[in-house]
Short mmCIF file of C-alpha atoms in Angstrom, two decimals:
data_model
loop_
_atom_site.label_atom_id
_atom_site.label_comp_id
_atom_site.label_asym_id
_atom_site.label_seq_id
_atom_site.Cartn_x
_atom_site.Cartn_y
_atom_site.Cartn_z
CA MET A 31 -0.31 0.20 -0.27
CA LEU A 32 1.51 3.26 -1.09
CA ASN A 33 0.73 7.27 0.46
CA ASN A 34 -1.11 9.68 -2.06
CA ARG A 35 2.21 11.99 -1.18
CA GLU A 36 2.41 15.73 -2.57
CA ALA A 37 6.11 14.92 -4.06
CA GLY A 38 5.68 10.64 -4.85
CA ASN A 39 6.05 8.01 -3.75
CA GLU A 40 9.17 7.34 -5.18
CA ILE A 41 12.73 9.16 -3.98
CA LYS A 42 15.81 8.42 -6.19
CA ILE A 43 19.04 8.35 -4.02
CA THR A 44 22.61 8.54 -5.41
CA CYS A 45 25.25 7.44 -2.64
CA LYS A 46 29.02 6.77 -3.15
CA LEU A 47 31.08 5.23 0.13
CA GLU A 48 34.69 4.79 -0.26
CA VAL A 49 35.51 2.91 3.02
CA GLU A 50 39.85 3.12 3.94
CA GLU A 51 38.82 0.80 7.11
CA GLY A 52 36.62 -1.37 9.05
CA SER A 53 33.23 -1.97 7.16
CA GLY A 54 29.94 -0.05 6.17
CA ARG A 55 26.55 -0.35 4.30
CA LEU A 56 23.77 1.60 3.46
CA LEU A 57 20.91 0.05 3.58
CA PHE A 58 17.11 1.41 2.93
CA VAL A 59 14.62 0.35 6.01
CA SER A 60 11.06 0.53 5.48
CA ALA A 61 7.89 -0.13 8.33
CA SER A 62 6.58 -2.59 5.61
CA LYS A 63 9.40 -3.97 4.05
CA GLU A 64 12.54 -6.08 5.00
CA PRO A 65 15.49 -4.30 5.05
CA GLU A 66 17.25 -3.41 1.80
CA GLU A 67 20.82 -3.20 1.12
CA LEU A 68 21.68 -0.42 -1.00
CA LEU A 69 25.75 -0.29 -0.62
CA VAL A 70 28.23 -2.59 1.33
CA ASN A 71 31.87 -1.22 1.92
CA THR A 72 33.31 0.52 -1.21
CA GLY A 73 31.07 1.51 -4.03
CA GLU A 74 28.58 3.16 -5.66
CA CYS A 75 24.67 2.97 -6.44
CA ILE A 76 21.57 4.91 -7.80
CA GLU A 77 18.53 3.69 -7.08
CA THR A 78 14.88 5.05 -7.48
CA LEU A 79 12.71 3.64 -4.31
CA GLU A 80 9.66 3.06 -3.73
CA LEU A 81 7.93 4.76 -0.72
CA PRO A 82 4.95 2.36 1.03
CA ALA A 83 3.42 3.45 3.68
CA GLY A 84 4.03 4.10 7.23
CA GLY A 85 8.17 5.03 8.15
CA ASN A 86 10.82 5.15 5.50
CA TYR A 87 14.36 5.54 6.23
CA ILE A 88 17.97 5.67 4.56
CA TYR A 89 20.18 4.09 7.35
CA PHE A 90 24.09 3.90 7.67
CA GLU A 91 25.65 1.39 9.80
CA GLY A 92 29.28 1.58 10.11
CA LYS A 93 31.84 -0.11 12.36
CA ASP A 94 35.75 0.53 13.28
CA LEU A 95 34.88 3.02 10.36
CA THR A 96 37.45 5.54 8.53
CA GLY A 97 36.02 6.24 5.38
CA LYS A 98 33.48 8.72 3.54
CA LEU A 99 29.56 8.75 2.21
CA GLU A 100 27.85 10.92 -0.06
CA LEU A 101 24.74 10.73 -0.31
CA LYS A 102 22.20 12.43 -2.73
CA SER A 103 18.39 12.25 -2.82
CA GLU A 104 15.51 13.54 -4.79
#
């Protein structure tokens, strides 16, 4: 089930992760779905995500991490 949001029910995510040490991952977390890994450790991604009803989050998790994350949402 989707909400009828004024700005629409999709979001475009562009991200780049550079891990020098440790580990990191970027996830899309939704109240109505299992968490979806968008990016693990070093790499780039462009994703268009459908936003179901309820809470929706972009979540970053790092362990002993040294590095850089760039994230753009439209």
